[in-house]
Every structure is written in C-alpha cells, then in structure tokens.
mmCIF file of C-alpha atoms in Angstrom:
data_model
loop_
_atom_site.group_PDB
_atom_site.id
_atom_site.type_symbol
_atom_site.label_atom_id
_atom_site.label_comp_id
_atom_site.label_asym_id
_atom_site.label_seq_id
_atom_site.Cartn_x
_atom_site.Cartn_y
_atom_site.Cartn_z
ATOM 1 C CA UNK A 1 -29.345 49.622 52.743
ATOM 2 C CA UNK A 2 -28.200 46.722 54.920
ATOM 3 C CA UNK A 3 -26.708 44.181 53.067
ATOM 4 C CA UNK A 4 -27.390 40.563 53.564
ATOM 5 C CA UNK A 5 -24.359 38.404 54.440
ATOM 6 C CA UNK A 6 -23.476 35.357 52.178
ATOM 7 C CA UNK A 7 -24.195 32.144 53.871
ATOM 8 C CA UNK A 8 -21.600 29.456 54.363
ATOM 9 C CA UNK A 9 -20.398 27.399 51.119
ATOM 10 C CA UNK A 10 -22.027 23.929 51.429
ATOM 11 C CA UNK A 11 -20.569 20.551 49.941
ATOM 12 C CA UNK A 12 -21.939 17.530 48.098
ATOM 13 C CA UNK A 13 -19.784 14.936 46.682
ATOM 14 C CA UNK A 14 -20.440 11.683 44.940
ATOM 15 C CA UNK A 15 -18.694 8.826 42.932
ATOM 16 C CA UNK A 16 -20.178 8.483 39.280
ATOM 17 C CA UNK A 17 -19.996 5.708 36.330
ATOM 18 C CA UNK A 18 -20.095 6.514 33.054
ATOM 19 C CA UNK A 19 -19.609 3.560 30.437
ATOM 20 C CA UNK A 20 -17.007 3.853 27.961
ATOM 21 C CA UNK A 21 -17.797 2.840 24.148
ATOM 22 C CA UNK A 22 -16.174 -0.553 23.936
ATOM 23 C CA UNK A 23 -13.168 -0.442 26.001
ATOM 24 C CA UNK A 24 -10.035 1.510 26.469
ATOM 25 C CA UNK A 25 -6.558 -0.180 26.831
ATOM 26 C CA UNK A 26 -3.247 1.087 27.623
ATOM 27 C CA UNK A 27 -0.222 -0.720 28.992
ATOM 28 C CA UNK A 28 -1.476 -0.999 32.566
ATOM 29 C CA UNK A 29 -4.773 -2.684 31.486
ATOM 30 C CA UNK A 30 -8.149 -2.416 30.268
ATOM 31 C CA UNK A 31 -11.435 -0.471 31.570
ATOM 32 C CA UNK A 32 -15.168 -0.097 30.341
ATOM 33 C CA UNK A 33 -16.175 2.507 32.391
ATOM 34 C CA UNK A 34 -14.730 5.915 33.662
ATOM 35 C CA UNK A 35 -15.288 6.302 37.276
ATOM 36 C CA UNK A 36 -15.328 9.760 38.318
ATOM 37 C CA UNK A 37 -15.815 11.877 41.764
ATOM 38 C CA UNK A 38 -17.995 15.063 41.608
ATOM 39 C CA UNK A 39 -17.848 17.879 43.934
ATOM 40 C CA UNK A 40 -20.337 20.417 44.079
ATOM 41 C CA UNK A 41 -20.043 23.529 46.362
ATOM 42 C CA UNK A 42 -22.926 25.661 46.679
ATOM 43 C CA UNK A 43 -23.326 29.279 48.060
ATOM 44 C CA UNK A 44 -26.335 31.807 48.098
ATOM 45 C CA UNK A 45 -28.262 29.659 45.839
ATOM 46 C CA UNK A 46 -25.648 29.260 43.417
ATOM 47 C CA UNK A 47 -23.395 25.849 42.746
ATOM 48 C CA UNK A 48 -20.066 25.264 41.513
ATOM 49 C CA UNK A 49 -19.025 21.888 40.146
ATOM 50 C CA UNK A 50 -15.937 20.276 39.418
ATOM 51 C CA UNK A 51 -14.967 16.385 38.373
ATOM 52 C CA UNK A 52 -11.838 14.557 39.038
ATOM 53 C CA UNK A 53 -10.593 11.055 38.058
ATOM 54 C CA UNK A 54 -8.538 9.315 41.034
ATOM 55 C CA UNK A 55 -5.685 7.264 39.468
ATOM 56 C CA UNK A 56 -4.685 3.864 40.805
ATOM 57 C CA UNK A 57 -1.142 4.796 39.472
ATOM 58 C CA UNK A 58 -0.551 7.356 41.973
ATOM 59 C CA UNK A 59 -2.479 5.100 44.619
ATOM 60 C CA UNK A 60 -5.715 6.966 44.769
ATOM 61 C CA UNK A 61 -9.223 5.451 44.644
ATOM 62 C CA UNK A 62 -12.609 7.104 43.988
ATOM 63 C CA UNK A 63 -13.666 6.110 47.801
ATOM 64 C CA UNK A 64 -10.471 7.761 49.153
ATOM 65 C CA UNK A 65 -10.911 10.818 46.857
ATOM 66 C CA UNK A 66 -14.522 11.294 47.988
ATOM 67 C CA UNK A 67 -13.652 10.874 51.611
ATOM 68 C CA UNK A 68 -10.831 13.529 50.901
ATOM 69 C CA UNK A 69 -13.350 15.826 49.749
ATOM 70 C CA UNK A 70 -15.994 15.540 52.222
ATOM 71 C CA UNK A 71 -13.369 16.049 54.873
ATOM 72 C CA UNK A 72 -13.184 19.708 53.857
ATOM 73 C CA UNK A 73 -16.595 20.641 54.440
ATOM 74 C CA UNK A 74 -15.834 22.360 57.448
ATOM 75 C CA UNK A 75 -12.941 24.405 55.890
ATOM 76 C CA UNK A 76 -15.245 25.374 52.917
ATOM 77 C CA UNK A 77 -17.844 26.393 55.609
ATOM 78 C CA UNK A 78 -15.272 28.707 57.381
ATOM 79 C CA UNK A 79 -14.444 30.260 53.947
ATOM 80 C CA UNK A 80 -11.498 28.647 52.502
ATOM 81 C CA UNK A 81 -10.923 29.960 49.026
ATOM 82 C CA UNK A 82 -9.055 28.453 46.239
ATOM 83 C CA UNK A 83 -5.772 29.622 47.148
ATOM 84 C CA UNK A 84 -5.710 28.566 50.660
ATOM 85 C CA UNK A 85 -6.929 25.289 49.265
ATOM 86 C CA UNK A 86 -3.748 24.839 47.659
ATOM 87 C CA UNK A 87 -1.972 24.311 51.165
ATOM 88 C CA UNK A 88 -4.626 22.583 52.749
ATOM 89 C CA UNK A 89 -4.869 19.689 50.481
ATOM 90 C CA UNK A 90 -2.272 17.886 48.541
ATOM 91 C CA UNK A 91 -1.768 17.937 44.749
ATOM 92 C CA UNK A 92 -3.913 15.227 43.212
ATOM 93 C CA UNK A 93 -7.396 14.465 42.104
ATOM 94 C CA UNK A 94 -9.366 15.197 45.124
ATOM 95 C CA UNK A 95 -8.202 18.690 45.155
ATOM 96 C CA UNK A 96 -8.580 19.101 41.597
ATOM 97 C CA UNK A 97 -12.290 18.541 41.982
ATOM 98 C CA UNK A 98 -12.655 20.925 44.893
ATOM 99 C CA UNK A 99 -10.421 23.558 43.054
ATOM 100 C CA UNK A 100 -12.507 23.549 39.835
ATOM 101 C CA UNK A 101 -15.673 23.844 41.634
ATOM 102 C CA UNK A 102 -14.452 26.731 43.586
ATOM 103 C CA UNK A 103 -13.486 28.473 40.321
ATOM 104 C CA UNK A 104 -17.044 27.583 38.705
ATOM 105 C CA UNK A 105 -18.728 29.126 41.881
ATOM 106 C CA UNK A 106 -16.624 32.096 41.926
ATOM 107 C CA UNK A 107 -17.704 32.705 38.104
ATOM 108 C CA UNK A 108 -21.230 32.239 38.739
ATOM 109 C CA UNK A 109 -21.581 34.375 41.770
ATOM 110 C CA UNK A 110 -19.556 37.154 39.922
ATOM 111 C CA UNK A 111 -21.787 36.551 36.710
ATOM 112 C CA UNK A 112 -18.973 36.240 34.615
ATOM 113 C CA UNK A 113 -16.646 33.928 32.943
ATOM 114 C CA UNK A 114 -13.585 32.499 35.014
ATOM 115 C CA UNK A 115 -10.983 33.443 32.560
ATOM 116 C CA UNK A 116 -12.191 37.085 32.664
ATOM 117 C CA UNK A 117 -11.583 37.024 36.533
ATOM 118 C CA UNK A 118 -8.312 35.365 35.999
ATOM 119 C CA UNK A 119 -7.217 37.837 33.620
ATOM 120 C CA UNK A 120 -6.701 35.359 30.878
ATOM 121 C CA UNK A 121 -7.713 35.612 27.284
ATOM 122 C CA UNK A 122 -11.049 33.881 26.172
ATOM 123 C CA UNK A 123 -10.355 30.433 25.078
ATOM 124 C CA UNK A 124 -10.819 29.593 21.564
ATOM 125 C CA UNK A 125 -11.633 25.948 19.862
ATOM 126 C CA UNK A 126 -8.373 23.663 19.674
ATOM 127 C CA UNK A 127 -7.576 20.972 17.799
ATOM 128 C CA UNK A 128 -7.528 17.710 20.171
ATOM 129 C CA UNK A 129 -5.916 14.251 19.622
ATOM 130 C CA UNK A 130 -8.283 11.046 19.209
ATOM 131 C CA UNK A 131 -6.860 8.248 21.095
ATOM 132 C CA UNK A 132 -6.321 4.777 19.629
ATOM 133 C CA UNK A 133 -6.130 2.173 22.316
ATOM 134 C CA UNK A 134 -3.502 -0.611 22.778
ATOM 135 C CA UNK A 135 -3.969 -3.660 20.671
ATOM 136 C CA UNK A 136 -2.330 -5.953 18.415
ATOM 137 C CA UNK A 137 -0.880 -4.198 15.261
ATOM 138 C CA UNK A 138 -3.423 -5.303 12.760
ATOM 139 C CA UNK A 139 -6.529 -4.482 15.387
ATOM 140 C CA UNK A 140 -5.029 -0.843 16.025
ATOM 141 C CA UNK A 141 -4.461 -0.237 12.096
ATOM 142 C CA UNK A 142 -8.339 -1.069 11.828
ATOM 143 C CA UNK A 143 -9.132 1.465 14.504
ATOM 144 C CA UNK A 144 -6.878 4.103 13.088
ATOM 145 C CA UNK A 145 -8.208 3.741 9.828
ATOM 146 C CA UNK A 146 -11.602 4.736 11.171
ATOM 147 C CA UNK A 147 -10.122 7.640 12.637
ATOM 148 C CA UNK A 148 -7.714 8.441 9.540
ATOM 149 C CA UNK A 149 -9.840 11.683 8.789
ATOM 150 C CA UNK A 150 -8.486 13.271 12.134
ATOM 151 C CA UNK A 151 -5.851 15.792 12.409
ATOM 152 C CA UNK A 152 -4.151 14.540 15.289
ATOM 153 C CA UNK A 153 -4.058 10.942 16.924
ATOM 154 C CA UNK A 154 -2.487 9.839 19.868
ATOM 155 C CA UNK A 155 -1.465 6.090 19.995
ATOM 156 C CA UNK A 156 -1.177 3.697 22.767
ATOM 157 C CA UNK A 157 1.922 1.781 22.715
ATOM 158 C CA UNK A 158 2.899 -0.980 25.353
ATOM 159 C CA UNK A 159 6.407 -2.410 25.019
ATOM 160 C CA UNK A 160 6.823 -5.705 22.692
ATOM 161 C CA UNK A 161 5.836 -5.114 19.209
ATOM 162 C CA UNK A 162 5.471 -1.402 19.375
ATOM 163 C CA UNK A 163 7.683 -0.783 16.159
ATOM 164 C CA UNK A 164 5.135 -3.037 14.205
ATOM 165 C CA UNK A 165 2.137 -1.159 15.765
ATOM 166 C CA UNK A 166 3.418 2.209 14.858
ATOM 167 C CA UNK A 167 4.442 1.297 11.488
ATOM 168 C CA UNK A 168 0.921 -0.334 11.044
ATOM 169 C CA UNK A 169 -0.688 2.973 12.495
ATOM 170 C CA UNK A 170 1.148 5.130 10.070
ATOM 171 C CA UNK A 171 0.350 3.116 7.069
ATOM 172 C CA UNK A 172 -3.271 3.393 7.995
ATOM 173 C CA UNK A 173 -3.309 7.120 8.576
ATOM 174 C CA UNK A 174 -0.947 8.781 6.034
ATOM 175 C CA UNK A 175 -1.990 12.171 6.501
ATOM 176 C CA UNK A 176 -2.587 12.333 10.375
ATOM 177 C CA UNK A 177 -0.308 13.997 12.863
ATOM 178 C CA UNK A 178 0.839 11.125 15.332
ATOM 179 C CA UNK A 179 1.831 11.110 19.084
ATOM 180 C CA UNK A 180 2.499 8.072 20.907
ATOM 181 C CA UNK A 181 2.123 7.278 24.628
ATOM 182 C CA UNK A 182 3.978 4.374 25.814
ATOM 183 C CA UNK A 183 2.637 4.885 29.363
ATOM 184 C CA UNK A 184 6.211 3.890 31.118
ATOM 185 C CA UNK A 185 6.410 0.409 29.025
ATOM 186 C CA UNK A 186 9.695 1.005 27.267
ATOM 187 C CA UNK A 187 13.236 0.002 28.914
ATOM 188 C CA UNK A 188 16.761 1.205 28.274
ATOM 189 C CA UNK A 189 17.354 -1.752 26.408
ATOM 190 C CA UNK A 190 14.490 -1.123 23.407
ATOM 191 C CA UNK A 191 14.584 2.770 23.951
ATOM 192 C CA UNK A 192 16.714 3.552 20.826
ATOM 193 C CA UNK A 193 15.088 1.033 18.672
ATOM 194 C CA UNK A 194 11.542 2.240 19.270
ATOM 195 C CA UNK A 195 12.628 6.023 19.189
ATOM 196 C CA UNK A 196 14.193 5.312 15.711
ATOM 197 C CA UNK A 197 10.745 3.232 14.723
ATOM 198 C CA UNK A 198 8.522 6.399 15.736
ATOM 199 C CA UNK A 199 11.194 8.624 14.039
ATOM 200 C CA UNK A 200 10.794 6.424 10.899
ATOM 201 C CA UNK A 201 6.884 6.824 11.246
ATOM 202 C CA UNK A 202 6.938 10.687 11.183
ATOM 203 C CA UNK A 203 5.969 10.894 15.053
ATOM 204 C CA UNK A 204 5.769 14.373 16.229
ATOM 205 C CA UNK A 205 5.851 13.346 20.164
ATOM 206 C CA UNK A 206 6.386 10.156 22.547
ATOM 207 C CA UNK A 207 4.930 10.529 25.862
ATOM 208 C CA UNK A 208 6.506 8.602 29.004
ATOM 209 C CA UNK A 209 8.571 5.975 27.259
ATOM 210 C CA UNK A 210 10.458 4.978 30.472
ATOM 211 C CA UNK A 211 9.191 4.428 33.843
ATOM 212 C CA UNK A 212 9.202 7.395 36.239
ATOM 213 C CA UNK A 213 12.342 7.469 38.340
ATOM 214 C CA UNK A 214 14.169 5.275 35.975
ATOM 215 C CA UNK A 215 14.224 7.883 32.971
ATOM 216 C CA UNK A 216 17.987 8.731 33.365
ATOM 217 C CA UNK A 217 18.786 7.162 30.083
ATOM 218 C CA UNK A 218 16.734 9.931 28.390
ATOM 219 C CA UNK A 219 19.655 12.398 29.012
ATOM 220 C CA UNK A 220 22.325 10.339 27.804
ATOM 221 C CA UNK A 221 20.637 9.487 24.078
ATOM 222 C CA UNK A 222 20.101 11.330 21.178
ATOM 223 C CA UNK A 223 16.037 11.729 21.092
ATOM 224 C CA UNK A 224 15.095 11.910 17.115
ATOM 225 C CA UNK A 225 11.540 12.676 18.158
ATOM 226 C CA UNK A 226 10.258 15.098 20.839
ATOM 227 C CA UNK A 227 9.923 13.419 24.246
ATOM 228 C CA UNK A 228 7.279 14.386 26.861
ATOM 229 C CA UNK A 229 6.867 13.770 30.444
ATOM 230 C CA UNK A 230 3.751 12.406 31.979
ATOM 231 C CA UNK A 231 4.137 10.182 35.077
ATOM 232 C CA UNK A 232 7.377 11.922 35.851
ATOM 233 C CA UNK A 233 5.889 15.447 35.979
ATOM 234 C CA UNK A 234 2.761 16.681 38.520
ATOM 235 C CA UNK A 235 3.189 20.206 39.524
ATOM 236 C CA UNK A 236 5.931 23.189 39.204
ATOM 237 C CA UNK A 237 8.215 21.298 42.066
ATOM 238 C CA UNK A 238 8.885 18.551 39.457
ATOM 239 C CA UNK A 239 10.017 20.521 36.802
ATOM 240 C CA UNK A 240 13.204 21.328 37.032
ATOM 241 C CA UNK A 241 14.418 17.799 37.524
ATOM 242 C CA UNK A 242 13.411 16.887 34.000
ATOM 243 C CA UNK A 243 15.750 19.490 32.288
ATOM 244 C CA UNK A 244 17.795 17.419 29.752
ATOM 245 C CA UNK A 245 15.659 14.638 29.743
ATOM 246 C CA UNK A 246 12.466 16.025 28.446
ATOM 247 C CA UNK A 247 11.445 18.412 25.678
ATOM 248 C CA UNK A 248 7.654 18.811 26.693
ATOM 249 C CA UNK A 249 5.272 18.160 29.647
ATOM 250 C CA UNK A 250 1.817 16.793 30.122
ATOM 251 C CA UNK A 251 -0.105 18.917 32.333
ATOM 252 C CA UNK A 252 -2.979 17.117 33.774
ATOM 253 C CA UNK A 253 -5.302 18.607 36.267
ATOM 254 C CA UNK A 254 -5.749 15.604 38.399
ATOM 255 C CA UNK A 255 -2.059 15.652 38.709
ATOM 256 C CA UNK A 256 -1.673 19.076 39.588
ATOM 257 C CA UNK A 257 -4.817 19.367 41.871
ATOM 258 C CA UNK A 258 -6.529 21.550 39.894
ATOM 259 C CA UNK A 259 -6.791 24.587 37.540
ATOM 260 C CA UNK A 260 -4.930 26.926 40.053
ATOM 261 C CA UNK A 261 -1.498 25.057 40.272
ATOM 262 C CA UNK A 262 -2.357 23.907 36.386
ATOM 263 C CA UNK A 263 -2.004 27.367 35.275
ATOM 264 C CA UNK A 264 0.716 28.403 37.238
ATOM 265 C CA UNK A 265 2.740 25.278 35.942
ATOM 266 C CA UNK A 266 2.073 25.907 32.602
ATOM 267 C CA UNK A 267 3.505 29.346 32.797
ATOM 268 C CA UNK A 268 6.524 27.981 34.793
ATOM 269 C CA UNK A 269 7.082 25.358 32.179
ATOM 270 C CA UNK A 270 7.002 27.529 29.293
ATOM 271 C CA UNK A 271 9.448 29.699 31.227
ATOM 272 C CA UNK A 272 11.750 26.814 31.380
ATOM 273 C CA UNK A 273 11.662 26.277 27.473
ATOM 274 C CA UNK A 274 9.328 23.087 27.816
ATOM 275 C CA UNK A 275 6.765 22.615 25.226
ATOM 276 C CA UNK A 276 3.094 22.301 27.034
ATOM 277 C CA UNK A 277 0.720 19.485 26.380
ATOM 278 C CA UNK A 278 -2.563 19.422 28.317
ATOM 279 C CA UNK A 279 -3.955 15.905 28.864
ATOM 280 C CA UNK A 280 -6.784 14.059 30.445
ATOM 281 C CA UNK A 281 -8.096 10.960 31.885
ATOM 282 C CA UNK A 282 -11.159 9.383 30.300
ATOM 283 C CA UNK A 283 -13.834 11.299 31.879
ATOM 284 C CA UNK A 284 -17.018 13.569 30.906
ATOM 285 C CA UNK A 285 -16.762 17.297 29.678
ATOM 286 C CA UNK A 286 -16.818 18.493 32.976
ATOM 287 C CA UNK A 287 -13.352 17.439 33.521
ATOM 288 C CA UNK A 288 -12.226 18.587 30.154
ATOM 289 C CA UNK A 289 -13.772 22.244 30.703
ATOM 290 C CA UNK A 290 -11.005 23.810 32.968
ATOM 291 C CA UNK A 291 -8.423 22.340 30.867
ATOM 292 C CA UNK A 292 -9.269 24.225 27.932
ATOM 293 C CA UNK A 293 -7.698 27.278 29.849
ATOM 294 C CA UNK A 294 -4.476 25.477 29.663
ATOM 295 C CA UNK A 295 -5.253 24.285 25.893
ATOM 296 C CA UNK A 296 -4.690 28.089 24.533
ATOM 297 C CA UNK A 297 -1.071 27.827 25.309
ATOM 298 C CA UNK A 298 -0.396 24.386 24.718
ATOM 299 C CA UNK A 299 1.446 22.969 21.396
ATOM 300 C CA UNK A 300 -0.446 19.505 22.199
ATOM 301 C CA UNK A 301 -3.998 19.069 23.038
ATOM 302 C CA UNK A 302 -5.321 15.977 24.195
ATOM 303 C CA UNK A 303 -9.050 16.167 25.514
ATOM 304 C CA UNK A 304 -10.749 13.428 23.895
ATOM 305 C CA UNK A 305 -11.973 11.966 27.173
ATOM 306 C CA UNK A 306 -15.817 12.412 26.475
ATOM 307 C CA UNK A 307 -15.203 11.210 22.679
ATOM 308 C CA UNK A 308 -14.635 7.740 24.369
ATOM 309 C CA UNK A 309 -17.767 7.418 26.334
ATOM 310 C CA UNK A 310 -20.740 5.888 25.562
ATOM 311 C CA UNK A 311 -22.427 9.180 26.689
ATOM 312 C CA UNK A 312 -21.524 12.703 27.830
ATOM 313 C CA UNK A 313 -23.045 14.656 30.577
ATOM 314 C CA UNK A 314 -25.592 17.454 29.723
ATOM 315 C CA UNK A 315 -24.384 20.388 28.409
ATOM 316 C CA UNK A 316 -20.990 18.998 27.446
ATOM 317 C CA UNK A 317 -18.277 20.148 25.620
ATOM 318 C CA UNK A 318 -19.083 20.638 21.389
ATOM 319 C CA UNK A 319 -16.813 18.476 19.275
ATOM 320 C CA UNK A 320 -16.862 19.201 15.767
ATOM 321 C CA UNK A 321 -14.625 16.605 14.036
ATOM 322 C CA UNK A 322 -11.070 17.291 15.623
ATOM 323 C CA UNK A 323 -11.995 20.698 17.033
ATOM 324 C CA UNK A 324 -13.067 20.996 20.882
ATOM 325 C CA UNK A 325 -14.853 24.301 21.699
ATOM 326 C CA UNK A 326 -14.888 26.168 24.785
ATOM 327 C CA UNK A 327 -17.710 25.291 27.886
ATOM 328 C CA UNK A 328 -20.735 27.055 27.955
ATOM 329 C CA UNK A 329 -21.366 28.539 31.464
ATOM 330 C CA UNK A 330 -23.881 25.990 31.731
ATOM 331 C CA UNK A 331 -21.472 23.478 32.057
ATOM 332 C CA UNK A 332 -18.585 25.207 33.910
ATOM 333 C CA UNK A 333 -16.733 27.959 34.477
#
C-alpha cells in the first residue's frame, strides 16, 4: 500500500478582543477587555490552536505578536516542530501561541491527549485562586465579601495603603487562604511594614513585591511570608539568580514562550527547591488549558482568567466553585 504524504502545515493567526466583566485593575492600570492573539496551525484537515496575551510590561503588543507569528509561516511549512521552535523564536507571548497550537495539532493528529504524548500523568481538577482587583480598601472588602466562599483568593495590591487593604480583605474573608500580588509596587522603604501586615493577616504568599532588577533587599530581610517571583522570572535561565531572594516562582506560559519550556522550567524550579505557582493573564480558556499540565505540580494555582470575562469561548474549561477541570479535547490538547 502506498502511503499518502502529509501536507505542509498552514497557519492562520488573528487578534481577538474579549470583554471583561466590569473592569480589572492592578498597580499598572485598569482594562476592560482581554486582547489575545490566536494561532491556528492545520495539517491534513486537522487544526491545533494556541492563544497568547502580549504584555506591555515586556514591550509586547498584539500587533507585534501577530506579525511574529505570521513570520513563521515558511518555517512551519518546511516542517519545523515544537522543539525546533524554541530556538527559532524568542521566549514570549508569540512563541507561546505557536508552541501550544503545535502541541494541540500533535495530539489531535495522534488521536491522543497531549499529556499521553508527553509522558505526563493525566491532569486532575485543581483549586484555583480568584482575583480581587486593586481599589480602595472599602471597595476591595466589598468585592472580597462576595467571593469569601472561595477557598483561595488572590488580592491585587498597589503600594500606598496596602496594609489597610489587606486587613480589610482578611476581615471580609476570614476563612479563605490569601495570596497577594503587589505587581512591583512596593519599595525598600515600605517592604518590612507591608510584609508584617501580610503576615498579621495570615497571608500565605506575596507575589513580586519589588520591581524586577531592584529586588536585592529580599535577600537581606527576614521574610515572614513566602515570596514569589513573577516579573523577575521568565524561563529556566532566570532561575539561578533568584535563589536566596524568592521562595517560589510564578510560571506563566506567555513568559516562558509556551508549554514546552514551561514544563522544563517547572521541573528545574522544583529541583532547585522553589515552590511552583502557575499563573495566567486575563484570557479565555484556550490560554488556561495548557497551563493545567503545570498546575498538577504547582502549590499555587491561579487560572481564573475566564472567570473574569463577560463570556468565555466555546468548549471552555469547566469551573465548579473554585475547582477548575482539565480541558476537553474539543478545546485543546
């Protein structure tokens, strides 16, 4: 029997806008929609999809990410795979979309789930954090009270007045586990006081209190609460410099440049003794689905992006209270 050769991979990419339910505020500003870039790679009548969120903090824009993805049409047609993609594109949002799309295509062509092909255990439901946007203490307490039934809350902080914010939030959610995310808004001058306020409120984890590149004070101060790197960590190459300053690392696929590097980074971070957090940007379930593989080894899971949207895409992840379930094949992987 003569085999039919596979056709070349084709690529389609586009920018999509998904309204946020209300607004979402962190120390760097407020937004009312999630702007994502979707890559679709097709071969032999099968299509794999990936989604990314270009982040201005790292100089990324949706238009630039779209162009970077489209520029990979010829290499894809020539047969570049996920492993070769790691060297062909820099880490970042654009590579993430393509990496996850290729993984999805690989699974769908094999008629298997991606974790089977990667030799990983099947993902199980995990408890995800739910994010409370930054605002005045009273407003944050009111929003927290509505979410106080959730097991894990992530509280956005912003610098001045954070001690009052976290105290008000704790009062509004006495039974929830709390994480806080300062998004680089603290300084060396208020670091100790804010750490104490978080410790007094029983906070479990503090994410990126100081600006990346200006976080040396974390190595010189007693840390009464676990401190997690976010903007200070991107991929495996950035892990070694964090030792002594951070206790945990936040892995985001838009930073690592996709699932391929994220899985390797999670393994490396665990070997170095870091606790693992899997995080996300505000995006649809297509962004969250690959991250569910990292969530299996993570102490902290923050994959609530779709819960913050006015609506999610078809076949989105299933959320039951604070539990998020692995993706169906119709969504990804």
